[in-house]
Coordinates of C-alpha atoms in Angstrom, one line a residue:
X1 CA -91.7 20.5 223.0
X2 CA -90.6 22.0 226.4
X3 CA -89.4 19.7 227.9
X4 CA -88.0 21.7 230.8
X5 CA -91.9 22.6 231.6
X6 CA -93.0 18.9 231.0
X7 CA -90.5 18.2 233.7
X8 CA -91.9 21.1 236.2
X9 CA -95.3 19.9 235.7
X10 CA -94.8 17.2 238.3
X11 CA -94.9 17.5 241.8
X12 CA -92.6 14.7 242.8
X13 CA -88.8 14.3 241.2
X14 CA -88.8 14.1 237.6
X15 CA -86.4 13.9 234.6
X16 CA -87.4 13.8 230.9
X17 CA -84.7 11.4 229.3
X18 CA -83.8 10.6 225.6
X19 CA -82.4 7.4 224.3
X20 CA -80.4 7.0 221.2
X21 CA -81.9 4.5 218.7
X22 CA -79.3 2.1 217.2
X23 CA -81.2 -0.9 215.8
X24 CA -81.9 -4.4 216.5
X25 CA -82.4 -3.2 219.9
X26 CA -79.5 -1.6 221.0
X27 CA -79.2 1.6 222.1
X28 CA -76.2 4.6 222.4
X29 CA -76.1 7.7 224.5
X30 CA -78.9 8.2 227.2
X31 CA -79.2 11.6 228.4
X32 CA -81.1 13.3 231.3
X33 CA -82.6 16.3 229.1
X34 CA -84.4 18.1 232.1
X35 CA -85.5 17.9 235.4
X36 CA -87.4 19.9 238.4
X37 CA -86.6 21.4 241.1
X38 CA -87.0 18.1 243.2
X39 CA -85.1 16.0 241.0
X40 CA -81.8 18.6 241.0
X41 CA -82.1 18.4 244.5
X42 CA -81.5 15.0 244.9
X43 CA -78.9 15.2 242.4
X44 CA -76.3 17.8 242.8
X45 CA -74.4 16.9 239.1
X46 CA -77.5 17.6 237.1
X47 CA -77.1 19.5 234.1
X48 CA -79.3 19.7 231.3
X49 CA -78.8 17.3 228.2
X50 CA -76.0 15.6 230.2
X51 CA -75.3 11.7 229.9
X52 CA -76.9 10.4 232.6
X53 CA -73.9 8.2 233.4
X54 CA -72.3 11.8 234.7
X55 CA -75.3 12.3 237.2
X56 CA -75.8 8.9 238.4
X57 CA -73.5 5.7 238.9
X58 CA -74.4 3.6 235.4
X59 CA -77.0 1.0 236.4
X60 CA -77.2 -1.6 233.4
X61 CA -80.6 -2.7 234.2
X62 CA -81.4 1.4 234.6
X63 CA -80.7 1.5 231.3
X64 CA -82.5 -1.2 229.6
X65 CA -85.7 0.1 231.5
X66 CA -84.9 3.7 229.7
X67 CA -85.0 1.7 226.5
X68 CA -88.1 -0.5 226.9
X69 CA -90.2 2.4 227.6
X70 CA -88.6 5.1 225.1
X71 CA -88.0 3.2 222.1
X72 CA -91.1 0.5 223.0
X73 CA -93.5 2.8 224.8
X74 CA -93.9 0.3 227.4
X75 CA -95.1 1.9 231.1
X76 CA -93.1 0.5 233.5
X77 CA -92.4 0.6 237.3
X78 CA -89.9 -0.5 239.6
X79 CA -89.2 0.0 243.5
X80 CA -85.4 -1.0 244.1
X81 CA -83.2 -0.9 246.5
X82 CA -79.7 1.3 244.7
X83 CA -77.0 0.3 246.4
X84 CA -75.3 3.3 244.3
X85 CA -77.2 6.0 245.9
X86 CA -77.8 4.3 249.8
X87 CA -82.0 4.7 249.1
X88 CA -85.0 3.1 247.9
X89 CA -86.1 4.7 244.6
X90 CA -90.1 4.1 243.9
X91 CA -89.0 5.0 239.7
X92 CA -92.4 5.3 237.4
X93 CA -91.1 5.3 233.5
X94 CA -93.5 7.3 231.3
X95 CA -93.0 6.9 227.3
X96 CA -93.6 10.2 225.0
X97 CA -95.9 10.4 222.2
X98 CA -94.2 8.8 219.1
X99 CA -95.1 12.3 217.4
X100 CA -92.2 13.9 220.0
X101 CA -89.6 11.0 218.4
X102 CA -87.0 11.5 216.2
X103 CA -85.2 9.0 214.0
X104 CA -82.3 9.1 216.3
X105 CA -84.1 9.9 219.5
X106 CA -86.9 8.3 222.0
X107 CA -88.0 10.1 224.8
X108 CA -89.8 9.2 228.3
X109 CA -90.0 11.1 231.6
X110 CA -89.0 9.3 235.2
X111 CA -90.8 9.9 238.3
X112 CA -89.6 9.0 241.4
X113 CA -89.7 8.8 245.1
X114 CA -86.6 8.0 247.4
X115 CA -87.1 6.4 250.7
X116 CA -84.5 5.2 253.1
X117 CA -85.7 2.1 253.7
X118 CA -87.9 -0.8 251.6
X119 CA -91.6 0.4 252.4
X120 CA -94.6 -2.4 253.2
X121 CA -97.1 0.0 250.8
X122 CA -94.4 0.6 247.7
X123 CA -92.6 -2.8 247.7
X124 CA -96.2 -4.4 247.4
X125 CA -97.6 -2.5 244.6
X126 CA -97.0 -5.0 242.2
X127 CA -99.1 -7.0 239.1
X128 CA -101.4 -9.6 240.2
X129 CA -100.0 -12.1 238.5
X130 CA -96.3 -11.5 240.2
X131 CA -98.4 -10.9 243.8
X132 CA -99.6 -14.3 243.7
X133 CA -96.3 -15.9 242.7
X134 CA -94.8 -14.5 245.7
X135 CA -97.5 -15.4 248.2
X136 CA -96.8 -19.1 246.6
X137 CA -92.6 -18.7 247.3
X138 CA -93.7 -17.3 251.0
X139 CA -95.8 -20.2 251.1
X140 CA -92.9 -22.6 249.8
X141 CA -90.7 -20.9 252.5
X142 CA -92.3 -22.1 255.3
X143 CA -94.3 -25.3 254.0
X144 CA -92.5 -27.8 256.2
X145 CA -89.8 -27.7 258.8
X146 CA -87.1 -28.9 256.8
X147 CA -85.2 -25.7 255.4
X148 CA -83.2 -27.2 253.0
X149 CA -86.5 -28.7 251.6
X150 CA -88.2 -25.4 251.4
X151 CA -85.3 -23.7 249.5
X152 CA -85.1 -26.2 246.9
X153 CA -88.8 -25.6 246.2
X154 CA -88.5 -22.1 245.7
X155 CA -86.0 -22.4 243.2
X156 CA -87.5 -25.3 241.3
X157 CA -90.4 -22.5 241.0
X158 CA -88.1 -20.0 239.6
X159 CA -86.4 -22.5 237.6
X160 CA -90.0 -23.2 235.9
X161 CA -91.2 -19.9 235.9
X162 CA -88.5 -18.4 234.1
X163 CA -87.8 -21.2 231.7
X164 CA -84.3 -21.4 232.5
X165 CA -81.9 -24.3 232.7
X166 CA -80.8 -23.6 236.3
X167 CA -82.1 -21.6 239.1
X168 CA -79.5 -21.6 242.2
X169 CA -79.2 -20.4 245.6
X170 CA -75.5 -20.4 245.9
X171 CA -73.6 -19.5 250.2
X172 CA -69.9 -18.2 250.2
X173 CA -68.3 -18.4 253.1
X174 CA -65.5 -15.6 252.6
X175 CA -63.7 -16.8 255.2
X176 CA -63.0 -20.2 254.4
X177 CA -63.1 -19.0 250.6
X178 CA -66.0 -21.6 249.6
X179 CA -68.8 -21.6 247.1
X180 CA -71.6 -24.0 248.0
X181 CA -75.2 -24.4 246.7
X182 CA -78.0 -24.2 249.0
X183 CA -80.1 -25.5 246.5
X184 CA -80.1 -26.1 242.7
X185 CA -82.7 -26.9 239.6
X186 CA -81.8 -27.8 236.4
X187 CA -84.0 -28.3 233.0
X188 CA -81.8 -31.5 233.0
X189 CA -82.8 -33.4 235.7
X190 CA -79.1 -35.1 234.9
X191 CA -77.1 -31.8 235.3
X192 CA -75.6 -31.3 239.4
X193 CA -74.0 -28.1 240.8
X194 CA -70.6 -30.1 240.9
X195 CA -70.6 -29.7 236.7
X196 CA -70.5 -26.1 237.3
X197 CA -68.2 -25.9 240.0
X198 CA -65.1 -26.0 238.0
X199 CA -65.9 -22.5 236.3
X200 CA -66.8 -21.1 240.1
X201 CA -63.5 -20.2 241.3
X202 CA -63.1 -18.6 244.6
X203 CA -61.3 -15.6 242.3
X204 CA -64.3 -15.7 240.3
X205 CA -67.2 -15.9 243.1
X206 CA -65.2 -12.9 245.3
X207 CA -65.1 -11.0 241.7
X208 CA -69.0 -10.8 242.3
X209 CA -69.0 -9.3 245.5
X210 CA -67.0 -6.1 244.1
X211 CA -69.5 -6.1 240.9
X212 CA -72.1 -6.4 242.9
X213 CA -71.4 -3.9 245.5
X214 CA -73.8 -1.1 244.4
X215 CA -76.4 -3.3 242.4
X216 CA -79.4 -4.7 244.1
X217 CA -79.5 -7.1 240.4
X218 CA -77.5 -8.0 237.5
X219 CA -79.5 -9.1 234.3
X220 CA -77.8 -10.1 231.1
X221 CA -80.5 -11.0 228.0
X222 CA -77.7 -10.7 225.3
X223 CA -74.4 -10.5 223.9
X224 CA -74.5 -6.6 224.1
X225 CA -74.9 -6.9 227.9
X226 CA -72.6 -9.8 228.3
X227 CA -69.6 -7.2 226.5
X228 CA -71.2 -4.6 229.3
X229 CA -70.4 -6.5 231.9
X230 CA -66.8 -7.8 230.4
X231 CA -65.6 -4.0 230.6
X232 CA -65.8 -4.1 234.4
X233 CA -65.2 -8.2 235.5
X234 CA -63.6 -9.8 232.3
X235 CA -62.8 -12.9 234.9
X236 CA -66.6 -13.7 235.3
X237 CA -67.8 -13.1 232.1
X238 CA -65.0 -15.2 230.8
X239 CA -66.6 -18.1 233.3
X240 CA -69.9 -17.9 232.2
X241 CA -69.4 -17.5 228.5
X242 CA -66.7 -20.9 229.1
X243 CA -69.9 -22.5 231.1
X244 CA -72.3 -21.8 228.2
X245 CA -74.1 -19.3 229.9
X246 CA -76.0 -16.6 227.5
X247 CA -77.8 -15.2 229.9
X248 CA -78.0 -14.8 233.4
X249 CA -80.3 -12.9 236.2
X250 CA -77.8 -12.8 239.5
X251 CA -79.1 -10.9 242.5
X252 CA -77.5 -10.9 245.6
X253 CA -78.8 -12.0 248.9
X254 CA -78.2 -9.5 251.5
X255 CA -79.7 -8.7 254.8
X256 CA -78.9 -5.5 256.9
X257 CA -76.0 -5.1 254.4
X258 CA -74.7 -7.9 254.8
X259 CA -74.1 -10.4 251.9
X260 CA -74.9 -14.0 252.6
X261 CA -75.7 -15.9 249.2
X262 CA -76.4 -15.4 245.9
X263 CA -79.7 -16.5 243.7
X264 CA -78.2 -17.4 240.2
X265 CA -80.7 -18.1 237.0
X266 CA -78.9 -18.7 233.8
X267 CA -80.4 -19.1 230.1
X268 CA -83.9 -17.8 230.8
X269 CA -86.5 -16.7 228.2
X270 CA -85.7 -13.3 228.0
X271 CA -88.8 -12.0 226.7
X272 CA -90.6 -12.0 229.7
X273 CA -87.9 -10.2 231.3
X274 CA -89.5 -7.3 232.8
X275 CA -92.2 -9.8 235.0
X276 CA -89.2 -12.0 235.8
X277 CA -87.2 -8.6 237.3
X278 CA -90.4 -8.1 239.4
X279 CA -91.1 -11.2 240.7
X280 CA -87.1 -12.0 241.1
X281 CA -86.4 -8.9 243.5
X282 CA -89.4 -9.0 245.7
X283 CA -88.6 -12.8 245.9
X284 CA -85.2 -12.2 246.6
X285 CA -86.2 -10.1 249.8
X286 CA -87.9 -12.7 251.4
X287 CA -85.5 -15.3 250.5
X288 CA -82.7 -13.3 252.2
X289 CA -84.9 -12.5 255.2
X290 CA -85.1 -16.6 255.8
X291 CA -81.9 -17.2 255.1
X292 CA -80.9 -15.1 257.7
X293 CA -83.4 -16.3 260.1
X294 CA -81.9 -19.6 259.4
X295 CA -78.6 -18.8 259.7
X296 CA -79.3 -16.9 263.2
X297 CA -80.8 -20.1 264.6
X298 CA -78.2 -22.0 263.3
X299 CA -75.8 -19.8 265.6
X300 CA -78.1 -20.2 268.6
X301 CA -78.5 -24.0 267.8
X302 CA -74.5 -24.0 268.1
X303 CA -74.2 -21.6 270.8
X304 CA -76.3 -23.9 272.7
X305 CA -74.5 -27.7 271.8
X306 CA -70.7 -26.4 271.4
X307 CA -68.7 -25.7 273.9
X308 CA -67.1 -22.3 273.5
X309 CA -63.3 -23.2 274.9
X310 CA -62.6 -26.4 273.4
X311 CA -65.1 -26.4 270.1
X312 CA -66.5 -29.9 270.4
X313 CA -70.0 -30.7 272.1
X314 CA -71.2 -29.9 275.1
X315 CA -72.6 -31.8 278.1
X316 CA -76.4 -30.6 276.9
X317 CA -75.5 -31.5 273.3
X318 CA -74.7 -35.1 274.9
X319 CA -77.4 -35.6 276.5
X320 CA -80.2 -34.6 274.2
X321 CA -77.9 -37.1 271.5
X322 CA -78.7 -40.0 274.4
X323 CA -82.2 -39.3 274.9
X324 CA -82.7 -39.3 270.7
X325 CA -80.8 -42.2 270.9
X326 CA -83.4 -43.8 273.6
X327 CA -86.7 -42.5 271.9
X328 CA -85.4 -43.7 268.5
X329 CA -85.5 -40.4 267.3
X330 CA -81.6 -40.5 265.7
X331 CA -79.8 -43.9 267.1
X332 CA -77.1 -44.3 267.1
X333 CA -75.7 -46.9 264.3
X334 CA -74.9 -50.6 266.1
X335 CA -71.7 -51.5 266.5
X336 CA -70.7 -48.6 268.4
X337 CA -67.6 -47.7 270.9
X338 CA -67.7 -45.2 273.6
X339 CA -64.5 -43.7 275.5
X340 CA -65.0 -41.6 278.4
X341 CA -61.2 -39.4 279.3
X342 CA -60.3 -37.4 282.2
X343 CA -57.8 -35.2 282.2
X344 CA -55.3 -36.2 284.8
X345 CA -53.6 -32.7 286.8
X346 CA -55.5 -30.1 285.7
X347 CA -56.2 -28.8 289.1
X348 CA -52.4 -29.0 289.3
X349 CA -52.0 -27.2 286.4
X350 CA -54.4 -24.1 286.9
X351 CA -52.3 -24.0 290.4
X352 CA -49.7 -23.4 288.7
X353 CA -49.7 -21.6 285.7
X354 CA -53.4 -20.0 286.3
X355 CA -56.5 -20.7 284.5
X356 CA -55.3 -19.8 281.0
X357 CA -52.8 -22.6 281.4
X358 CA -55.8 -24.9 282.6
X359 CA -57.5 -23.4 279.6
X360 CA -54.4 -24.3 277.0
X361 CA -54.1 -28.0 278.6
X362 CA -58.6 -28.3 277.8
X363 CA -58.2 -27.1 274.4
X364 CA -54.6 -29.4 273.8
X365 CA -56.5 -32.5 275.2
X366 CA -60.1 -31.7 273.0
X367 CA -57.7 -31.7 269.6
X368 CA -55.8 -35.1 270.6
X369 CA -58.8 -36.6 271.2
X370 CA -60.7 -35.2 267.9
X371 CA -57.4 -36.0 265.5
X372 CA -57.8 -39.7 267.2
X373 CA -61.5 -40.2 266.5
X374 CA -61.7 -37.5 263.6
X375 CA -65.2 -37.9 262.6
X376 CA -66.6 -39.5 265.7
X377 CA -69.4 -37.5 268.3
X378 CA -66.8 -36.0 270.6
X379 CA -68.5 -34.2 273.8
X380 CA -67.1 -31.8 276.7
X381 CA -68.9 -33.6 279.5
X382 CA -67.7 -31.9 282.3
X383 CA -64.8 -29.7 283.6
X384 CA -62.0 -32.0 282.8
X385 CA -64.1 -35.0 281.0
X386 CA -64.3 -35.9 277.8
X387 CA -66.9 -38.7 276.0
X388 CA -66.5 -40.0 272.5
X389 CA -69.4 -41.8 270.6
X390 CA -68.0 -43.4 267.8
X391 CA -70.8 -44.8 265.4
X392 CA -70.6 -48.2 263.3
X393 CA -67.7 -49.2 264.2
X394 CA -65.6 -52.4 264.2
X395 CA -64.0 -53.5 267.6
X396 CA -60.5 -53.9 265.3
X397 CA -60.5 -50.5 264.6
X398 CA -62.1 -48.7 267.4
X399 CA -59.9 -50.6 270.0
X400 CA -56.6 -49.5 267.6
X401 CA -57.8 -45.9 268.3
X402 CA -58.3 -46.5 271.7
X403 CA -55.2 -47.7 272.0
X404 CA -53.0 -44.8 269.9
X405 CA -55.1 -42.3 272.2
X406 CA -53.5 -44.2 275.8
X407 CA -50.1 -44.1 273.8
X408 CA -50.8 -40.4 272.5
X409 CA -51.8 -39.5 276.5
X410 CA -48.8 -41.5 278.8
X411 CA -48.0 -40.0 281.6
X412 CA -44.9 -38.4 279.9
X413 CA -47.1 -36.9 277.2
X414 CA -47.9 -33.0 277.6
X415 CA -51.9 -34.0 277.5
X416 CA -52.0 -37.1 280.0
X417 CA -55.6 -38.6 279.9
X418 CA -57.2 -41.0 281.7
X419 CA -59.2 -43.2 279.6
X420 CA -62.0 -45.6 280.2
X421 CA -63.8 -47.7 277.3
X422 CA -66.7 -50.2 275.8
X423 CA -67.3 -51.8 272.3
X424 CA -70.9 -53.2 271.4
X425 CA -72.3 -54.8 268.4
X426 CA -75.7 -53.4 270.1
X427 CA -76.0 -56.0 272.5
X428 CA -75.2 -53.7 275.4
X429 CA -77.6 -50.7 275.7
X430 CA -75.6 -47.0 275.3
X431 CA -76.8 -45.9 278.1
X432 CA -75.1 -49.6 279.8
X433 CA -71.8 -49.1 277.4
X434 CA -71.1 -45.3 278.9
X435 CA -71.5 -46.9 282.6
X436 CA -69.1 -49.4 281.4
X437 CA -66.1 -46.9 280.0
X438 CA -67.0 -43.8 282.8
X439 CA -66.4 -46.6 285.6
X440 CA -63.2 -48.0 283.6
X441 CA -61.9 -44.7 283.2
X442 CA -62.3 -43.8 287.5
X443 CA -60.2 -46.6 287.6
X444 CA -57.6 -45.5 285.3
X445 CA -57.4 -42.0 287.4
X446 CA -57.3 -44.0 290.4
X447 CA -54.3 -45.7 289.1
X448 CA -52.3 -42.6 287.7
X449 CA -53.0 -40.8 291.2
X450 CA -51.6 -44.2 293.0
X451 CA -48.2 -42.9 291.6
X452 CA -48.6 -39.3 291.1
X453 CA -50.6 -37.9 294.4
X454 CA -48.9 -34.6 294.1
X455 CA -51.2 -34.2 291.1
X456 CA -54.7 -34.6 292.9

């Protein structure tokens, strides 16, 4: 057969590719035979009968595609986004006529089209059956307004789907070094995330970043590719194999090359692997695109409620929390406290040492106040006010606080506050209770000025 004119006879890139047969499906050497014109021009190390691992960057899942429709004669397609190369590739595999086989050799011939970006036209050309399982996760994805919701119904899909014993949608925040799951679904409706989370170490979850760097997927079916992926991250594949994992289909979640999750499906039935890879990276596109989305509003959402100096809430984040309160849309939990502080000689101190000083004393007086009432509703209310809403509460222990935070705040403290408060066990209305503490705390400032006018 010549090959080299089998590869010329198509007008797009094309390479005709052998496989080495080893039995009990595994394979050896795969090698790039020939390729046209179109092909060599996309890849400058091209050389004839060379090991395609010299031409392109080894791609695992490449690989077992090579194999499935050599050795198998399976006609397979996939549009995926390599990382490796920085394009799209649109790949078509074509197995050769048994008759061109040897006993050592299978051959097939890849077509492709690069594109620089996911296209509409290509990423849709899918089976029927996978088409209608995305349409469902789109569906899922926007069902209700309750994200967290959404997401775990997407991956108790997958889960199902691929018969697997988890399906995951797993955030790091690399800053923090965390691992959290978005949302988790196990065959055992007993097994939780937090069984697991002893074998995710944050040396283990970063380890994924660098293995992932120039894969769009990572799919393990077997021992053979659990040792593949031990050559290059030992660490991981010694947490997974410690976890009982035997195999795994990891993709990362990434949108405008950015990395913001990861969707994790361990012990799947790999025989239906090839639908699964289709369905699992169209799926994954969407899934990053609403992550995303969500994680922008989130932003906006905080950009919008936190005040950018001092980090706590701001006066429109207090407000809207008092009207929920008075529509019974989110009250807040009887008995409650309020405190409203003021802090006394700022004027004086932005006359002194300039604005940034002001700024220093805003942001010293927001973290007294927040290490006092650590997990209370704590609002920037105005220029030099501060409200706490501290929900079910006893009067023992939020007067205690109240009274550490006047000690904390004396008038020989660096952050003096004046401070103005109101305990309910619901009787008195929150709207009455933050009356209450502002006009106590007026009264407070009144006092310190009595003694300290040069501070007005």
């Amino acid at each position: 057969m010549d090959f080299q004119a089998l590869a010329d006879s198509y007008s797009q890139a094309a390479v005709v590719i052998s496989v080495e047969k080893k039995g009990d499906g595994q394979y050896g050497d795969i090698r790039f035979v020939a390729g046209n014109a179109a092909y060599i021009a996309a890849t400058p190390n091209f050389h004839p009968n060379a090991l395609y691992s010299d031409v392109i960057p080894k791609e695992p899942n490449f690989e077992d595609f090579c194999y499935r429709c050599a050795v198998q004669k399976k006609h397979l397609h996939a549009y995926v986004d390599t990382k490796s190369m920085g394009v799209w590739v649109d790949g078509t595999y074509i197995p050769l006529n048994e008759a061109l086989d040897t006993e050592e050799l299978s051959y097939l011939v890849f077509t492709m089209y690069f594109t620089t970006k996911p296209e509409a036209d290509r990423m849709a050309d899918i089976s029927a059956e996978t088409s209608i399982r995305v349409v469902k996760t789109c569906i899922n994805l926007r069902e209700s307004e309750q994200y967290t919701e959404n997401m775990n119904k997407v991956v108790s899909d997958i889960q199902m789907y691929t018969e697997s014993f988890c399906s995951c949608i797993m955030m790091v925040d690399t800053e923090k070094q965390k691992v959290a799951a978005l949302a988790a679904k196990y065959r055992n409706d007993e097994a939780k995330f937090e069984d697991f989370a002893p074998y995710l170490t944050y040396d283990v979850v970063s380890s994924w970043l660098e293995t992932c760097e120039k894969r769009d997927i990572i799919i393990l079916k077997n021992d053979f590719d659990m040792d593949e992926l031990q050559k290059i991250n030992p660490l991981w594949v010694e947490s997974l194999r410690t976890a009982g994992v035997k195999s795994l289909i990891f993709v990362p979640l990434r949108k405008d090359k950015k990395t913001l999750g990861f969707l994790f499906i361990t012990n799947f039935n790999t025989e239906n692997i090839i639908a699964y890879k289709e369905y699992i990276q169209l799926t994954s596109f969407f899934l990053s695109s609403e992550i995303a989305n969500n994680n922008l509003m989130e932003q906006l959402e905080y950009l919008s409620n936190v005040d950018s100096l001092t980090g706590v809430n701001n006066r429109n984040a207090m407000n809207t929390r008092v009207d929920y309160h008075v529509k019974n849309a989110k009250v807040v939990k009887s008995p409650f406290g309020i405190v409203f502080a003021d802090l006394n000689g700022l004027k004086k101190c932005n006359d002194t040492g300039g604005h940034e000083a002001g700024d220093r004393l805003l942001k010293d007086a927001a973290h007294l106040i927040s290490s006092v009432f650590e997990g209370s509703e704590i609002y920037r209310s105005g220029g030099d006010e501060f409200v706490v809403i501290e929900p079910g509460c006893e009067k023992a222990s939020f007067e205690e606080k109240v009274s550490r935070l006047r000690k904390l705040s004396g008038d020989d403290s660096s952050v003096c506050l004046a401070i103005g408060a109101q305990w309910t066990d619901g009787e008195i209305s929150l709207r009455k209770c933050m009356h209450i503490a502002d006009t106590a705390m007026y009264a407070d400032k009144e006092e310190y000025y009595k003694t300290h006018a040069a501070y007005r």
